[in-house]
Amino acid sequence: MSLREVLTPFSVWKRVLDAPVSIADPFSREASEHYRGFHKNDMETCIGCGTCEAICQNGAIDMVPVEGQNTEKGDSGLRPMIDYGRCCWCALCVDICMTGSLTMSNEYTWVDSDPDAFRFIPGLNEPWKDKQAGYKRENGRVLSGTTRSPMGELHANERIDNFNEICVGYTREEAILEADRCVECGLCVATCPAHMSIPDYIAAVRDQDYDRGLQLLYETNPFSEVCGRICTHKCETSCAAVHEGDAIAIRWLKRHIVDNVPLERRVELIGAPKPATGKSVAIIGAGPGGLTAAYDLAREGVKVTVYEALPKPGGMMRYGIPEYRLPYDALDRDIAVIEAMGVTIKCATVVGVDVQMEDLRQSHDAVILAIGLQMGRGTRIPGSEGAGVERAVDLLRRITAGDPTVPVPETAVVIGGGNVAFDIARSMARLQKIKYGRVGLTLTALEDRAHFLADKEELVEGDEEGVLILDSRGPQEVMRDPSGQVTGLRTWAVTSIFDAEGRFAPAYDESDEQIHQGALVIEAIGQMADTSLLGDALTEKLEWNRGRIKIDSEMRTSEPWLFAAGDAVKGPDVINAVADGHRAARTVMEAIAQGEVVQ
C-alpha cells in the first residue's frame, strides 16, 4: 500500500467545519407508482392497535398520544411515530395494518436541517399527504387469517328436545389456528370490564401452555369456565381483527383453556391464600359479584361467609341461564375453586328471616350486598294480571330447578327481545317438543331485528329451533276467553321506540294489528331486585338512585359498613358483576386496613 493511500482518508478532515449541503433532485424525477416512499396514515381510520410497532424489526415505530385522538372503545388514542433513522422501508407495517390506514407515498426526497424532523407522525403535516401513488397492501393481502375457527355445535334437530350443551368446544388444532390470528394489540383488554389479560392467555393457547393460561385467567376472573360459555364478549367488538374479517373468538379460547385443566390442577396452580388476618366479611348473594368478592377476600386471608337464599349457589347463573347454554357442572367447578380458597357458602339462608342484617353488621368487619335481579317486570297491559301470564325470571327459575309443575301449553307467546326473552322462549320450545313433539312458541319484540338486545346467535339459534320471531311488534292486550283463560296476545306494529328527546315512548300503527295465539303469555321485559331484606330502617337510611342502591365508584353505599356490587346496582351481566366483585373486595380491604369501617 502506498503512502498516498494511507494518508488519503485523513484528507477529508479539511471538510470538518463545512456546512452540510443537500442538493435537491435537479430533474424532479417521479418515483415508480408503487415505490416505498415516506409513510402516510389516515388518522380517522387508524385505531392505534400497535401491530405496526410490534412487527417492526428495527424498532422504528413508537405508538404515541396525539392531540385530538381520544381513547375510546376500539381505539387506543395512540398513533404510530416513524423514526427514519431506523426505518428500512420493508413495508411490513403496511402489510400488517389491521385497518389499512397505514400506507406509503412514492415520495423519496425530504430535505430538512433539523434531524428530529425525521421522527414524525404520519397523518400530521405530511407534505406528500395528497400523493395518490405509493405502496399499499397488494391485492387485499393479509398476514393473518380473517375467518375464525368455527365452533362445533349440535344441530337444531339434535338439541331441540333436550337441554344438552349446544357448543362442543374447540379441539386443540382449532384453538391453535384461532389463537394464531391474534396480533396481541390489547384493545380487547380495555373493553373487558374485568380487564383480563386476553392477548397473554391467547398466546398461552398458541404455545399450548394451559397451566400459564389458567393462571392468567384466574388473576382477573374466578368464573372463567362460566364466562368461557356465556360471557357477552364485548371485548370482541373492539378486536382489531374485525376490520379485516371475523373478530378473534376470545370467549371460546378462554373456554378452551379451562376445558383442558382439571379442577384439582386449577386449585394447585392458583395456590394457597395468604395467612388469616383475623378479619371477617359477610356477603349476601352467591351470584358472580358476591362470589368474586368472596374469592378475592379469601385470597387475602379474610374469613368470608356468603349467605344465599336459594338451595344452591350461583344466583342467576344457575337459576336464570338454561343448561343448554351453561351446564351446571361447569358452574359447580368454578364455585368449587372459590370454596377451596376457604369461602363458606350458606345456602337456603334468607337474610331478613333466618339471619338479620343487624346481626351481620355486628358480627363482621364489613357486609357486601350482592343480590341479583330476581324479580321480573310486568307490561301492565290489559289482561296481564292473573293466571296464564308468567314473568320470565320466575319461570326460568322453576325450569332450571327441575320443577315438574311448570306449565307447558301447546302454544305460548313471549314478550321481549333480550337474552332473557330468548332463554325462556328456547327453554319453553324444548319443553313443548318433549311433550307434544312440536314447537308452538312465538316471540314478539319492540325492536327490529337489527336492534334486538339479545346476542345475534340467539336469533340464529332461535330460528333454527322453530321459534317464530316477530320484530317491531308492541303488546297491547293479553286476550282471554269468557272464562278468563288466556288465548293469545294482541299487538300493533311499532313505528318508533323513542321520542325526539331520546326517551322511551313507543309509537304504534294501530291499523297494523295482529293476534298471536297462545295459552300462556310470558313477560320478559326486564328485571329488578328484591331489597326487602334490608328492612325499613336501613332502607330509609340508605341513599337511592332511581330504585337502585346508590354507590360511589368504589362500591361504597352511604353506610360505611355496607358495600354493594353486582346486578342490583349495575344491571345484569356476569362479567360486569365479576368486575364489580373485584372492586368491592379491594375497597373493603382498603377500608379495613385504614380503619374506615364503622360498626
PDB file of N, CA and C in Angstrom, residues 64-133:
ATOM      1  N   VAL A  64     -47.625   6.706  20.072  1.00  0.00           N
ATOM      2  CA  VAL A  64     -47.604   7.898  20.913  1.00  0.00           C
ATOM      3  C   VAL A  64     -48.988   8.551  20.943  1.00  0.00           C
ATOM      4  N   PRO A  65     -49.315   9.271  22.025  1.00  0.00           N
ATOM      5  CA  PRO A  65     -50.587  10.002  22.051  1.00  0.00           C
ATOM      6  C   PRO A  65     -50.564  11.175  21.100  1.00  0.00           C
ATOM      7  N   VAL A  66     -51.705  11.454  20.501  1.00  0.00           N
ATOM      8  CA  VAL A  66     -51.820  12.559  19.544  1.00  0.00           C
ATOM      9  C   VAL A  66     -52.988  13.439  19.960  1.00  0.00           C
ATOM     10  N   GLU A  67     -52.768  14.710  19.987  1.00  0.00           N
ATOM     11  CA  GLU A  67     -53.815  15.644  20.377  1.00  0.00           C
ATOM     12  C   GLU A  67     -55.019  15.506  19.442  1.00  0.00           C
ATOM     13  N   GLY A  68     -56.183  15.431  20.048  1.00  0.00           N
ATOM     14  CA  GLY A  68     -57.408  15.304  19.260  1.00  0.00           C
ATOM     15  C   GLY A  68     -57.849  13.871  19.063  1.00  0.00           C
ATOM     16  N   GLN A  69     -56.979  12.897  19.387  1.00  0.00           N
ATOM     17  CA  GLN A  69     -57.336  11.488  19.278  1.00  0.00           C
ATOM     18  C   GLN A  69     -57.635  10.960  20.681  1.00  0.00           C
ATOM     19  N   ASN A  70     -58.889  10.665  20.955  1.00  0.00           N
ATOM     20  CA  ASN A  70     -59.300  10.253  22.289  1.00  0.00           C
ATOM     21  C   ASN A  70     -59.365   8.737  22.412  1.00  0.00           C
ATOM     22  N   THR A  71     -59.013   8.255  23.589  1.00  0.00           N
ATOM     23  CA  THR A  71     -59.148   6.826  23.868  1.00  0.00           C
ATOM     24  C   THR A  71     -60.629   6.479  23.990  1.00  0.00           C
ATOM     25  N   GLU A  72     -61.065   5.508  23.228  1.00  0.00           N
ATOM     26  CA  GLU A  72     -62.447   5.067  23.274  1.00  0.00           C
ATOM     27  C   GLU A  72     -62.491   3.610  22.866  1.00  0.00           C
ATOM     28  N   LYS A  73     -63.693   3.039  22.935  1.00  0.00           N
ATOM     29  CA  LYS A  73     -63.837   1.626  22.608  1.00  0.00           C
ATOM     30  C   LYS A  73     -63.286   1.327  21.222  1.00  0.00           C
ATOM     31  N   GLY A  74     -62.336   0.399  21.162  1.00  0.00           N
ATOM     32  CA  GLY A  74     -61.770   0.007  19.879  1.00  0.00           C
ATOM     33  C   GLY A  74     -60.726   0.959  19.336  1.00  0.00           C
ATOM     34  N   ASP A  75     -60.312   1.966  20.112  1.00  0.00           N
ATOM     35  CA  ASP A  75     -59.297   2.925  19.660  1.00  0.00           C
ATOM     36  C   ASP A  75     -58.461   3.321  20.872  1.00  0.00           C
ATOM     37  N   SER A  76     -57.179   3.028  20.827  1.00  0.00           N
ATOM     38  CA  SER A  76     -56.295   3.339  21.954  1.00  0.00           C
ATOM     39  C   SER A  76     -56.014   4.826  22.084  1.00  0.00           C
ATOM     40  N   GLY A  77     -56.295   5.592  21.023  1.00  0.00           N
ATOM     41  CA  GLY A  77     -55.961   7.012  21.032  1.00  0.00           C
ATOM     42  C   GLY A  77     -54.517   7.278  20.647  1.00  0.00           C
ATOM     43  N   LEU A  78     -53.708   6.225  20.519  1.00  0.00           N
ATOM     44  CA  LEU A  78     -52.307   6.363  20.115  1.00  0.00           C
ATOM     45  C   LEU A  78     -52.187   6.277  18.598  1.00  0.00           C
ATOM     46  N   ARG A  79     -51.086   6.837  18.075  1.00  0.00           N
ATOM     47  CA  ARG A  79     -50.825   6.772  16.640  1.00  0.00           C
ATOM     48  C   ARG A  79     -49.329   6.500  16.418  1.00  0.00           C
ATOM     49  N   PRO A  80     -48.972   5.838  15.311  1.00  0.00           N
ATOM     50  CA  PRO A  80     -47.567   5.476  15.097  1.00  0.00           C
ATOM     51  C   PRO A  80     -46.681   6.677  14.761  1.00  0.00           C
ATOM     52  N   MET A  81     -45.502   6.712  15.375  1.00  0.00           N
ATOM     53  CA  MET A  81     -44.474   7.685  15.024  1.00  0.00           C
ATOM     54  C   MET A  81     -43.309   6.920  14.405  1.00  0.00           C
ATOM     55  N   ILE A  82     -42.843   7.355  13.242  1.00  0.00           N
ATOM     56  CA  ILE A  82     -41.795   6.666  12.493  1.00  0.00           C
ATOM     57  C   ILE A  82     -40.449   7.350  12.725  1.00  0.00           C
ATOM     58  N   ASP A  83     -39.436   6.549  12.982  1.00  0.00           N
ATOM     59  CA  ASP A  83     -38.062   7.060  13.091  1.00  0.00           C
ATOM     60  C   ASP A  83     -37.315   6.656  11.820  1.00  0.00           C
ATOM     61  N   TYR A  84     -37.113   7.642  10.935  1.00  0.00           N
ATOM     62  CA  TYR A  84     -36.469   7.319   9.668  1.00  0.00           C
ATOM     63  C   TYR A  84     -34.963   7.108   9.788  1.00  0.00           C
ATOM     64  N   GLY A  85     -34.442   7.244  11.002  1.00  0.00           N
ATOM     65  CA  GLY A  85     -33.063   6.818  11.234  1.00  0.00           C
ATOM     66  C   GLY A  85     -32.965   5.319  11.398  1.00  0.00           C
ATOM     67  N   ARG A  86     -34.086   4.672  11.634  1.00  0.00           N
ATOM     68  CA  ARG A  86     -34.118   3.231  11.832  1.00  0.00           C
ATOM     69  C   ARG A  86     -34.862   2.488  10.724  1.00  0.00           C
ATOM     70  N   CYS A  87     -35.827   3.163  10.098  1.00  0.00           N
ATOM     71  CA  CYS A  87     -36.694   2.507   9.116  1.00  0.00           C
ATOM     72  C   CYS A  87     -35.889   1.985   7.931  1.00  0.00           C
ATOM     73  N   CYS A  88     -36.238   0.776   7.472  1.00  0.00           N
ATOM     74  CA  CYS A  88     -35.586   0.199   6.296  1.00  0.00           C
ATOM     75  C   CYS A  88     -36.561   0.076   5.131  1.00  0.00           C
ATOM     76  N   TRP A  89     -37.771   0.632   5.285  1.00  0.00           N
ATOM     77  CA  TRP A  89     -38.775   0.657   4.228  1.00  0.00           C
ATOM     78  C   TRP A  89     -39.151  -0.746   3.731  1.00  0.00           C
ATOM     79  N   CYS A  90     -39.228  -1.690   4.675  1.00  0.00           N
ATOM     80  CA  CYS A  90     -39.614  -3.048   4.292  1.00  0.00           C
ATOM     81  C   CYS A  90     -41.116  -3.161   4.045  1.00  0.00           C
ATOM     82  N   ALA A  91     -41.888  -2.226   4.608  1.00  0.00           N
ATOM     83  CA  ALA A  91     -43.348  -2.147   4.428  1.00  0.00           C
ATOM     84  C   ALA A  91     -44.120  -3.218   5.176  1.00  0.00           C
ATOM     85  N   LEU A  92     -43.485  -3.937   6.106  1.00  0.00           N
ATOM     86  CA  LEU A  92     -44.233  -4.897   6.907  1.00  0.00           C
ATOM     87  C   LEU A  92     -45.325  -4.200   7.723  1.00  0.00           C
ATOM     88  N   CYS A  93     -45.048  -2.976   8.149  1.00  0.00           N
ATOM     89  CA  CYS A  93     -46.044  -2.232   8.922  1.00  0.00           C
ATOM     90  C   CYS A  93     -47.297  -1.969   8.093  1.00  0.00           C
ATOM     91  N   VAL A  94     -47.118  -1.731   6.818  1.00  0.00           N
ATOM     92  CA  VAL A  94     -48.257  -1.515   5.928  1.00  0.00           C
ATOM     93  C   VAL A  94     -48.996  -2.830   5.705  1.00  0.00           C
ATOM     94  N   ASP A  95     -48.241  -3.909   5.542  1.00  0.00           N
ATOM     95  CA  ASP A  95     -48.857  -5.208   5.282  1.00  0.00           C
ATOM     96  C   ASP A  95     -49.653  -5.723   6.478  1.00  0.00           C
ATOM     97  N   ILE A  96     -49.243  -5.370   7.702  1.00  0.00           N
ATOM     98  CA  ILE A  96     -49.913  -5.894   8.890  1.00  0.00           C
ATOM     99  C   ILE A  96     -51.019  -4.978   9.373  1.00  0.00           C
ATOM    100  N   CYS A  97     -51.079  -3.745   8.895  1.00  0.00           N
ATOM    101  CA  CYS A  97     -52.050  -2.767   9.399  1.00  0.00           C
ATOM    102  C   CYS A  97     -53.471  -3.331   9.329  1.00  0.00           C
ATOM    103  N   MET A  98     -54.130  -3.408  10.494  1.00  0.00           N
ATOM    104  CA  MET A  98     -55.414  -4.088  10.588  1.00  0.00           C
ATOM    105  C   MET A  98     -56.554  -3.313   9.932  1.00  0.00           C
ATOM    106  N   THR A  99     -56.386  -2.004   9.796  1.00  0.00           N
ATOM    107  CA  THR A  99     -57.458  -1.198   9.200  1.00  0.00           C
ATOM    108  C   THR A  99     -57.108  -0.714   7.799  1.00  0.00           C
ATOM    109  N   GLY A 100     -55.874  -0.933   7.355  1.00  0.00           N
ATOM    110  CA  GLY A 100     -55.454  -0.410   6.051  1.00  0.00           C
ATOM    111  C   GLY A 100     -55.200   1.084   6.068  1.00  0.00           C
ATOM    112  N   SER A 101     -55.102   1.662   7.258  1.00  0.00           N
ATOM    113  CA  SER A 101     -54.905   3.118   7.346  1.00  0.00           C
ATOM    114  C   SER A 101     -53.482   3.526   6.989  1.00  0.00           C
ATOM    115  N   LEU A 102     -52.521   2.647   7.229  1.00  0.00           N
ATOM    116  CA  LEU A 102     -51.108   2.976   7.016  1.00  0.00           C
ATOM    117  C   LEU A 102     -50.689   2.580   5.599  1.00  0.00           C
ATOM    118  N   THR A 103     -50.179   3.544   4.867  1.00  0.00           N
ATOM    119  CA  THR A 103     -49.684   3.308   3.503  1.00  0.00           C
ATOM    120  C   THR A 103     -48.347   4.037   3.352  1.00  0.00           C
ATOM    121  N   MET A 104     -47.786   3.983   2.117  1.00  0.00           N
ATOM    122  CA  MET A 104     -46.533   4.694   1.844  1.00  0.00           C
ATOM    123  C   MET A 104     -46.689   5.471   0.548  1.00  0.00           C
ATOM    124  N   SER A 105     -46.287   6.724   0.576  1.00  0.00           N
ATOM    125  CA  SER A 105     -46.292   7.517  -0.651  1.00  0.00           C
ATOM    126  C   SER A 105     -45.118   7.071  -1.527  1.00  0.00           C
ATOM    127  N   ASN A 106     -45.064   7.592  -2.745  1.00  0.00           N
ATOM    128  CA  ASN A 106     -43.870   7.290  -3.555  1.00  0.00           C
ATOM    129  C   ASN A 106     -42.891   8.468  -3.546  1.00  0.00           C
ATOM    130  N   GLU A 107     -43.083   9.374  -2.598  1.00  0.00           N
ATOM    131  CA  GLU A 107     -42.153  10.491  -2.435  1.00  0.00           C
ATOM    132  C   GLU A 107     -40.868   9.969  -1.792  1.00  0.00           C
ATOM    133  N   TYR A 108     -39.706  10.385  -2.332  1.00  0.00           N
ATOM    134  CA  TYR A 108     -38.446   9.840  -1.827  1.00  0.00           C
ATOM    135  C   TYR A 108     -37.421  10.921  -1.476  1.00  0.00           C
ATOM    136  N   THR A 109     -37.783  12.195  -1.623  1.00  0.00           N
ATOM    137  CA  THR A 109     -36.862  13.267  -1.236  1.00  0.00           C
ATOM    138  C   THR A 109     -37.473  14.091  -0.117  1.00  0.00           C
ATOM    139  N   TRP A 110     -36.663  14.340   0.899  1.00  0.00           N
ATOM    140  CA  TRP A 110     -37.108  15.130   2.044  1.00  0.00           C
ATOM    141  C   TRP A 110     -35.878  15.835   2.605  1.00  0.00           C
ATOM    142  N   VAL A 111     -35.818  17.144   2.456  1.00  0.00           N
ATOM    143  CA  VAL A 111     -34.669  17.933   2.884  1.00  0.00           C
ATOM    144  C   VAL A 111     -35.063  18.764   4.094  1.00  0.00           C
ATOM    145  N   ASP A 112     -34.315  18.602   5.174  1.00  0.00           N
ATOM    146  CA  ASP A 112     -34.584  19.392   6.381  1.00  0.00           C
ATOM    147  C   ASP A 112     -33.307  19.462   7.207  1.00  0.00           C
ATOM    148  N   SER A 113     -33.025  20.619   7.765  1.00  0.00           N
ATOM    149  CA  SER A 113     -31.809  20.788   8.565  1.00  0.00           C
ATOM    150  C   SER A 113     -31.976  20.272   9.983  1.00  0.00           C
ATOM    151  N   ASP A 114     -33.200  20.007  10.389  1.00  0.00           N
ATOM    152  CA  ASP A 114     -33.466  19.520  11.737  1.00  0.00           C
ATOM    153  C   ASP A 114     -33.573  18.006  11.723  1.00  0.00           C
ATOM    154  N   PRO A 115     -32.627  17.291  12.331  1.00  0.00           N
ATOM    155  CA  PRO A 115     -32.676  15.821  12.284  1.00  0.00           C
ATOM    156  C   PRO A 115     -33.901  15.244  12.987  1.00  0.00           C
ATOM    157  N   ASP A 116     -34.445  15.985  13.979  1.00  0.00           N
ATOM    158  CA  ASP A 116     -35.629  15.487  14.678  1.00  0.00           C
ATOM    159  C   ASP A 116     -36.864  15.466  13.783  1.00  0.00           C
ATOM    160  N   ALA A 117     -36.797  16.173  12.679  1.00  0.00           N
ATOM    161  CA  ALA A 117     -37.937  16.186  11.763  1.00  0.00           C
ATOM    162  C   ALA A 117     -38.195  14.807  11.177  1.00  0.00           C
ATOM    163  N   PHE A 118     -37.158  13.979  11.174  1.00  0.00           N
ATOM    164  CA  PHE A 118     -37.290  12.670  10.547  1.00  0.00           C
ATOM    165  C   PHE A 118     -37.804  11.604  11.523  1.00  0.00           C
ATOM    166  N   ARG A 119     -38.237  12.062  12.692  1.00  0.00           N
ATOM    167  CA  ARG A 119     -39.052  11.238  13.603  1.00  0.00           C
ATOM    168  C   ARG A 119     -40.416  11.913  13.608  1.00  0.00           C
ATOM    169  N   PHE A 120     -41.314  11.409  12.786  1.00  0.00           N
ATOM    170  CA  PHE A 120     -42.567  12.139  12.592  1.00  0.00           C
ATOM    171  C   PHE A 120     -43.759  11.197  12.680  1.00  0.00           C
ATOM    172  N   ILE A 121     -44.947  11.785  12.867  1.00  0.00           N
ATOM    173  CA  ILE A 121     -46.193  11.039  12.984  1.00  0.00           C
ATOM    174  C   ILE A 121     -46.944  11.127  11.661  1.00  0.00           C
ATOM    175  N   PRO A 122     -46.996  10.056  10.883  1.00  0.00           N
ATOM    176  CA  PRO A 122     -47.750  10.095   9.625  1.00  0.00           C
ATOM    177  C   PRO A 122     -49.199  10.499   9.874  1.00  0.00           C
ATOM    178  N   GLY A 123     -49.679  11.372   9.042  1.00  0.00           N
ATOM    179  CA  GLY A 123     -51.028  11.874   9.217  1.00  0.00           C
ATOM    180  C   GLY A 123     -51.048  13.294   9.731  1.00  0.00           C
ATOM    181  N   LEU A 124     -49.925  13.738  10.260  1.00  0.00           N
ATOM    182  CA  LEU A 124     -49.808  15.118  10.735  1.00  0.00           C
ATOM    183  C   LEU A 124     -48.823  15.872   9.840  1.00  0.00           C
ATOM    184  N   ASN A 125     -49.284  16.892   9.148  1.00  0.00           N
ATOM    185  CA  ASN A 125     -48.431  17.784   8.348  1.00  0.00           C
ATOM    186  C   ASN A 125     -47.543  17.037   7.358  1.00  0.00           C
ATOM    187  N   GLU A 126     -48.150  16.123   6.608  1.00  0.00           N
ATOM    188  CA  GLU A 126     -47.392  15.397   5.583  1.00  0.00           C
ATOM    189  C   GLU A 126     -47.310  16.241   4.310  1.00  0.00           C
ATOM    190  N   PRO A 127     -46.114  16.595   3.847  1.00  0.00           N
ATOM    191  CA  PRO A 127     -46.010  17.316   2.560  1.00  0.00           C
ATOM    192  C   PRO A 127     -46.530  16.475   1.399  1.00  0.00           C
ATOM    193  N   TRP A 128     -46.503  15.164   1.552  1.00  0.00           N
ATOM    194  CA  TRP A 128     -46.925  14.244   0.483  1.00  0.00           C
ATOM    195  C   TRP A 128     -48.318  13.669   0.743  1.00  0.00           C
ATOM    196  N   LYS A 129     -49.073  14.361   1.586  1.00  0.00           N
ATOM    197  CA  LYS A 129     -50.370  13.863   2.010  1.00  0.00           C
ATOM    198  C   LYS A 129     -51.300  13.550   0.843  1.00  0.00           C
ATOM    199  N   ASP A 130     -51.291  14.417  -0.192  1.00  0.00           N
ATOM    200  CA  ASP A 130     -52.234  14.268  -1.297  1.00  0.00           C
ATOM    201  C   ASP A 130     -51.716  13.378  -2.421  1.00  0.00           C
ATOM    202  N   LYS A 131     -50.519  12.847  -2.276  1.00  0.00           N
ATOM    203  CA  LYS A 131     -49.981  11.970  -3.322  1.00  0.00           C
ATOM    204  C   LYS A 131     -50.733  10.634  -3.322  1.00  0.00           C
ATOM    205  N   GLN A 132     -51.246  10.248  -4.457  1.00  0.00           N
ATOM    206  CA  GLN A 132     -52.023   9.020  -4.564  1.00  0.00           C
ATOM    207  C   GLN A 132     -51.157   7.798  -4.816  1.00  0.00           C
ATOM    208  N   ALA A 133     -50.031   7.994  -5.480  1.00  0.00           N
ATOM    209  CA  ALA A 133     -49.156   6.871  -5.798  1.00  0.00           C
ATOM    210  C   ALA A 133     -48.361   6.461  -4.562  1.00  0.00           C
TER     211      ALA A 133
END
